[in-house]
Amino acid sequence: MIEPSASPPPESPYQPMMMLPPRRRGGISPNSLVLVIGLFLGVLIFAGTLSFHAALLIPVPCSGCPVPTDPAVIAYRDTIRTLGWVSVVTMDLAVSFSVAMAWIAGGSRGELSDSTRRGIFVFATVFLAVWLIFSWAE
């Protein structure tokens, strides 16, 4: 029999088990998806602008024109073509890289506000459109 005047037994220091963080869902997170899409768009823009400019740089063959045989003229044409290709590749790479970085920076979660992200997306779109317009007006 338990005496009513007796103090209750001391409680043991019980600590509940720590909760594990919730398991991540399978698959890719939306943030990672935006970053991958930005990289993919940059590669596609580079390939597209490169092929676009390549079509503009390839000279149209003249049906009635004689083929130059002077080595100086041939060397000059080859030099101009080489410089044109180097220019096209580097500028198209710069445009596609800046658009991809704008897409990645705008899509990444960070301290950026929504209006800043939208501004970055607008910059990428307008920059690409202006680049294509100026390229076409060549």
PDB file of C-alpha atoms in Angstrom:
ATOM      1  CA  MET A   1       0.000   0.000   0.000  1.00  0.00           C
ATOM      2  CA  ILE A   2       1.205   3.462  -0.826  1.00  0.00           C
ATOM      3  CA  GLU A   3       1.215   6.053   1.873  1.00  0.00           C
ATOM      4  CA  PRO A   4      -0.581   9.271   0.881  1.00  0.00           C
ATOM      5  CA  SER A   5       1.975  11.481   2.597  1.00  0.00           C
ATOM      6  CA  ALA A   6       4.869  10.096   0.633  1.00  0.00           C
ATOM      7  CA  SER A   7       6.263  12.292  -2.106  1.00  0.00           C
ATOM      8  CA  PRO A   8       5.909  11.041  -5.652  1.00  0.00           C
ATOM      9  CA  PRO A   9       8.933   9.266  -7.102  1.00  0.00           C
ATOM     10  CA  PRO A  10      11.354  11.588  -8.928  1.00  0.00           C
ATOM     11  CA  GLU A  11      10.731  11.723 -12.649  1.00  0.00           C
ATOM     12  CA  SER A  12      13.453  10.502 -14.895  1.00  0.00           C
ATOM     13  CA  PRO A  13      14.799  13.114 -17.307  1.00  0.00           C
ATOM     14  CA  TYR A  14      13.068  11.925 -20.468  1.00  0.00           C
ATOM     15  CA  GLN A  15      14.136  13.471 -23.739  1.00  0.00           C
ATOM     16  CA  PRO A  16      12.004  12.761 -26.766  1.00  0.00           C
ATOM     17  CA  MET A  17      13.762  11.450 -29.828  1.00  0.00           C
ATOM     18  CA  MET A  18      14.803  14.088 -32.312  1.00  0.00           C
ATOM     19  CA  MET A  19      12.622  14.305 -35.369  1.00  0.00           C
ATOM     20  CA  LEU A  20      14.344  13.528 -38.624  1.00  0.00           C
ATOM     21  CA  PRO A  21      13.968  16.081 -41.396  1.00  0.00           C
ATOM     22  CA  PRO A  22      11.319  15.196 -43.941  1.00  0.00           C
ATOM     23  CA  ARG A  23      12.576  13.079 -46.779  1.00  0.00           C
ATOM     24  CA  ARG A  24      13.120  14.812 -50.051  1.00  0.00           C
ATOM     25  CA  ARG A  25      10.897  13.885 -52.876  1.00  0.00           C
ATOM     26  CA  GLY A  26      12.475  11.951 -55.662  1.00  0.00           C
ATOM     27  CA  GLY A  27      13.439  13.775 -58.807  1.00  0.00           C
ATOM     28  CA  ILE A  28      14.830  17.195 -59.485  1.00  0.00           C
ATOM     29  CA  SER A  29      13.862  20.289 -57.527  1.00  0.00           C
ATOM     30  CA  PRO A  30      12.195  23.184 -59.356  1.00  0.00           C
ATOM     31  CA  ASN A  31      15.182  25.435 -58.646  1.00  0.00           C
ATOM     32  CA  SER A  32      17.608  22.933 -60.158  1.00  0.00           C
ATOM     33  CA  LEU A  33      15.297  22.521 -63.127  1.00  0.00           C
ATOM     34  CA  VAL A  34      15.394  26.275 -63.810  1.00  0.00           C
ATOM     35  CA  LEU A  35      19.191  26.257 -63.637  1.00  0.00           C
ATOM     36  CA  VAL A  36      19.468  23.300 -66.017  1.00  0.00           C
ATOM     37  CA  ILE A  37      17.008  24.931 -68.418  1.00  0.00           C
ATOM     38  CA  GLY A  38      19.091  28.126 -68.335  1.00  0.00           C
ATOM     39  CA  LEU A  39      22.214  26.209 -69.242  1.00  0.00           C
ATOM     40  CA  PHE A  40      20.378  24.305 -71.983  1.00  0.00           C
ATOM     41  CA  LEU A  41      18.968  27.551 -73.409  1.00  0.00           C
ATOM     42  CA  GLY A  42      22.438  29.078 -73.463  1.00  0.00           C
ATOM     43  CA  VAL A  43      23.784  26.144 -75.457  1.00  0.00           C
ATOM     44  CA  LEU A  44      20.842  26.286 -77.868  1.00  0.00           C
ATOM     45  CA  ILE A  45      21.210  30.047 -78.340  1.00  0.00           C
ATOM     46  CA  PHE A  46      24.914  29.625 -79.059  1.00  0.00           C
ATOM     47  CA  ALA A  47      24.276  26.903 -81.631  1.00  0.00           C
ATOM     48  CA  GLY A  48      21.442  28.863 -83.209  1.00  0.00           C
ATOM     49  CA  THR A  49      23.250  32.180 -83.503  1.00  0.00           C
ATOM     50  CA  LEU A  50      26.390  30.436 -84.727  1.00  0.00           C
ATOM     51  CA  SER A  51      24.533  28.675 -87.532  1.00  0.00           C
ATOM     52  CA  PHE A  52      22.617  31.881 -88.310  1.00  0.00           C
ATOM     53  CA  HIS A  53      25.834  33.853 -88.715  1.00  0.00           C
ATOM     54  CA  ALA A  54      27.507  31.018 -90.586  1.00  0.00           C
ATOM     55  CA  ALA A  55      24.773  31.208 -93.195  1.00  0.00           C
ATOM     56  CA  LEU A  56      25.420  34.947 -93.536  1.00  0.00           C
ATOM     57  CA  LEU A  57      29.202  34.532 -93.821  1.00  0.00           C
ATOM     58  CA  ILE A  58      29.245  31.867 -96.499  1.00  0.00           C
ATOM     59  CA  PRO A  59      29.778  33.720 -99.764  1.00  0.00           C
ATOM     60  CA  VAL A  60      27.258  33.275-102.536  1.00  0.00           C
ATOM     61  CA  PRO A  61      28.956  31.633-105.500  1.00  0.00           C
ATOM     62  CA  CYS A  62      29.006  33.777-108.587  1.00  0.00           C
ATOM     63  CA  SER A  63      27.982  31.785-111.645  1.00  0.00           C
ATOM     64  CA  GLY A  64      29.711  34.017-114.197  1.00  0.00           C
ATOM     65  CA  CYS A  65      32.686  35.169-112.148  1.00  0.00           C
ATOM     66  CA  PRO A  66      36.121  33.690-112.751  1.00  0.00           C
ATOM     67  CA  VAL A  67      37.806  31.985-109.815  1.00  0.00           C
ATOM     68  CA  PRO A  68      40.765  34.096-108.653  1.00  0.00           C
ATOM     69  CA  THR A  69      44.111  32.414-109.133  1.00  0.00           C
ATOM     70  CA  ASP A  70      46.290  35.104-107.568  1.00  0.00           C
ATOM     71  CA  PRO A  71      47.650  33.694-104.251  1.00  0.00           C
ATOM     72  CA  ALA A  72      47.476  37.127-102.589  1.00  0.00           C
ATOM     73  CA  VAL A  73      43.736  37.438-103.339  1.00  0.00           C
ATOM     74  CA  ILE A  74      43.090  33.904-102.110  1.00  0.00           C
ATOM     75  CA  ALA A  75      45.077  34.554 -98.909  1.00  0.00           C
ATOM     76  CA  TYR A  76      43.203  37.821 -98.351  1.00  0.00           C
ATOM     77  CA  ARG A  77      39.808  36.110 -98.735  1.00  0.00           C
ATOM     78  CA  ASP A  78      40.858  33.298 -96.409  1.00  0.00           C
ATOM     79  CA  THR A  79      42.060  35.800 -93.802  1.00  0.00           C
ATOM     80  CA  ILE A  80      38.801  37.747 -93.956  1.00  0.00           C
ATOM     81  CA  ARG A  81      36.791  34.529 -93.646  1.00  0.00           C
ATOM     82  CA  THR A  82      38.895  33.373 -90.684  1.00  0.00           C
ATOM     83  CA  LEU A  83      38.528  36.707 -88.893  1.00  0.00           C
ATOM     84  CA  GLY A  84      34.800  36.658 -89.598  1.00  0.00           C
ATOM     85  CA  TRP A  85      34.429  33.178 -88.146  1.00  0.00           C
ATOM     86  CA  VAL A  86      36.463  34.051 -85.051  1.00  0.00           C
ATOM     87  CA  SER A  87      34.330  37.148 -84.541  1.00  0.00           C
ATOM     88  CA  VAL A  88      31.090  35.247 -85.003  1.00  0.00           C
ATOM     89  CA  VAL A  89      32.037  32.415 -82.672  1.00  0.00           C
ATOM     90  CA  THR A  90      33.283  34.660 -79.869  1.00  0.00           C
ATOM     91  CA  MET A  91      30.395  37.129 -80.058  1.00  0.00           C
ATOM     92  CA  ASP A  92      27.768  34.395 -80.262  1.00  0.00           C
ATOM     93  CA  LEU A  93      29.386  32.633 -77.330  1.00  0.00           C
ATOM     94  CA  ALA A  94      29.348  35.876 -75.340  1.00  0.00           C
ATOM     95  CA  VAL A  95      25.671  36.496 -76.114  1.00  0.00           C
ATOM     96  CA  SER A  96      24.622  32.957 -75.274  1.00  0.00           C
ATOM     97  CA  PHE A  97      26.715  32.961 -72.087  1.00  0.00           C
ATOM     98  CA  SER A  98      25.239  36.245 -70.882  1.00  0.00           C
ATOM     99  CA  VAL A  99      21.693  35.065 -71.589  1.00  0.00           C
ATOM    100  CA  ALA A 100      22.359  31.754 -69.826  1.00  0.00           C
ATOM    101  CA  MET A 101      23.875  33.498 -66.807  1.00  0.00           C
ATOM    102  CA  ALA A 102      20.960  35.938 -66.678  1.00  0.00           C
ATOM    103  CA  TRP A 103      18.562  32.994 -66.766  1.00  0.00           C
ATOM    104  CA  ILE A 104      20.469  31.150 -64.036  1.00  0.00           C
ATOM    105  CA  ALA A 105      20.807  34.243 -61.834  1.00  0.00           C
ATOM    106  CA  GLY A 106      17.151  35.097 -62.309  1.00  0.00           C
ATOM    107  CA  GLY A 107      16.041  31.560 -61.570  1.00  0.00           C
ATOM    108  CA  SER A 108      18.193  30.864 -58.549  1.00  0.00           C
ATOM    109  CA  ARG A 109      16.802  31.393 -55.102  1.00  0.00           C
ATOM    110  CA  GLY A 110      18.675  33.993 -53.190  1.00  0.00           C
ATOM    111  CA  GLU A 111      18.375  37.477 -51.842  1.00  0.00           C
ATOM    112  CA  LEU A 112      16.970  38.778 -55.122  1.00  0.00           C
ATOM    113  CA  SER A 113      13.467  40.165 -55.120  1.00  0.00           C
ATOM    114  CA  ASP A 114      10.903  39.074 -57.683  1.00  0.00           C
ATOM    115  CA  SER A 115      11.137  42.347 -59.588  1.00  0.00           C
ATOM    116  CA  THR A 116      14.910  41.969 -59.870  1.00  0.00           C
ATOM    117  CA  ARG A 117      14.508  38.449 -61.229  1.00  0.00           C
ATOM    118  CA  ARG A 118      11.936  39.627 -63.750  1.00  0.00           C
ATOM    119  CA  GLY A 119      14.298  42.412 -64.788  1.00  0.00           C
ATOM    120  CA  ILE A 120      17.074  39.896 -65.383  1.00  0.00           C
ATOM    121  CA  PHE A 121      14.753  37.762 -67.533  1.00  0.00           C
ATOM    122  CA  VAL A 122      13.676  40.836 -69.516  1.00  0.00           C
ATOM    123  CA  PHE A 123      17.329  41.794 -70.023  1.00  0.00           C
ATOM    124  CA  ALA A 124      18.126  38.342 -71.394  1.00  0.00           C
ATOM    125  CA  THR A 125      15.184  38.433 -73.790  1.00  0.00           C
ATOM    126  CA  VAL A 126      15.760  41.980 -75.037  1.00  0.00           C
ATOM    127  CA  PHE A 127      19.517  41.460 -75.346  1.00  0.00           C
ATOM    128  CA  LEU A 128      19.040  38.383 -77.512  1.00  0.00           C
ATOM    129  CA  ALA A 129      16.371  40.073 -79.662  1.00  0.00           C
ATOM    130  CA  VAL A 130      18.514  43.171 -80.242  1.00  0.00           C
ATOM    131  CA  TRP A 131      21.536  40.989 -81.042  1.00  0.00           C
ATOM    132  CA  LEU A 132      19.562  39.095 -83.679  1.00  0.00           C
ATOM    133  CA  ILE A 133      18.123  42.313 -85.161  1.00  0.00           C
ATOM    134  CA  PHE A 134      21.564  43.895 -85.471  1.00  0.00           C
ATOM    135  CA  SER A 135      22.953  40.673 -86.914  1.00  0.00           C
ATOM    136  CA  TRP A 136      20.199  40.524 -89.505  1.00  0.00           C
ATOM    137  CA  ALA A 137      20.698  44.185 -90.502  1.00  0.00           C
ATOM    138  CA  GLU A 138      24.304  43.425 -91.467  1.00  0.00           C
TER     139      GLU A 138
END
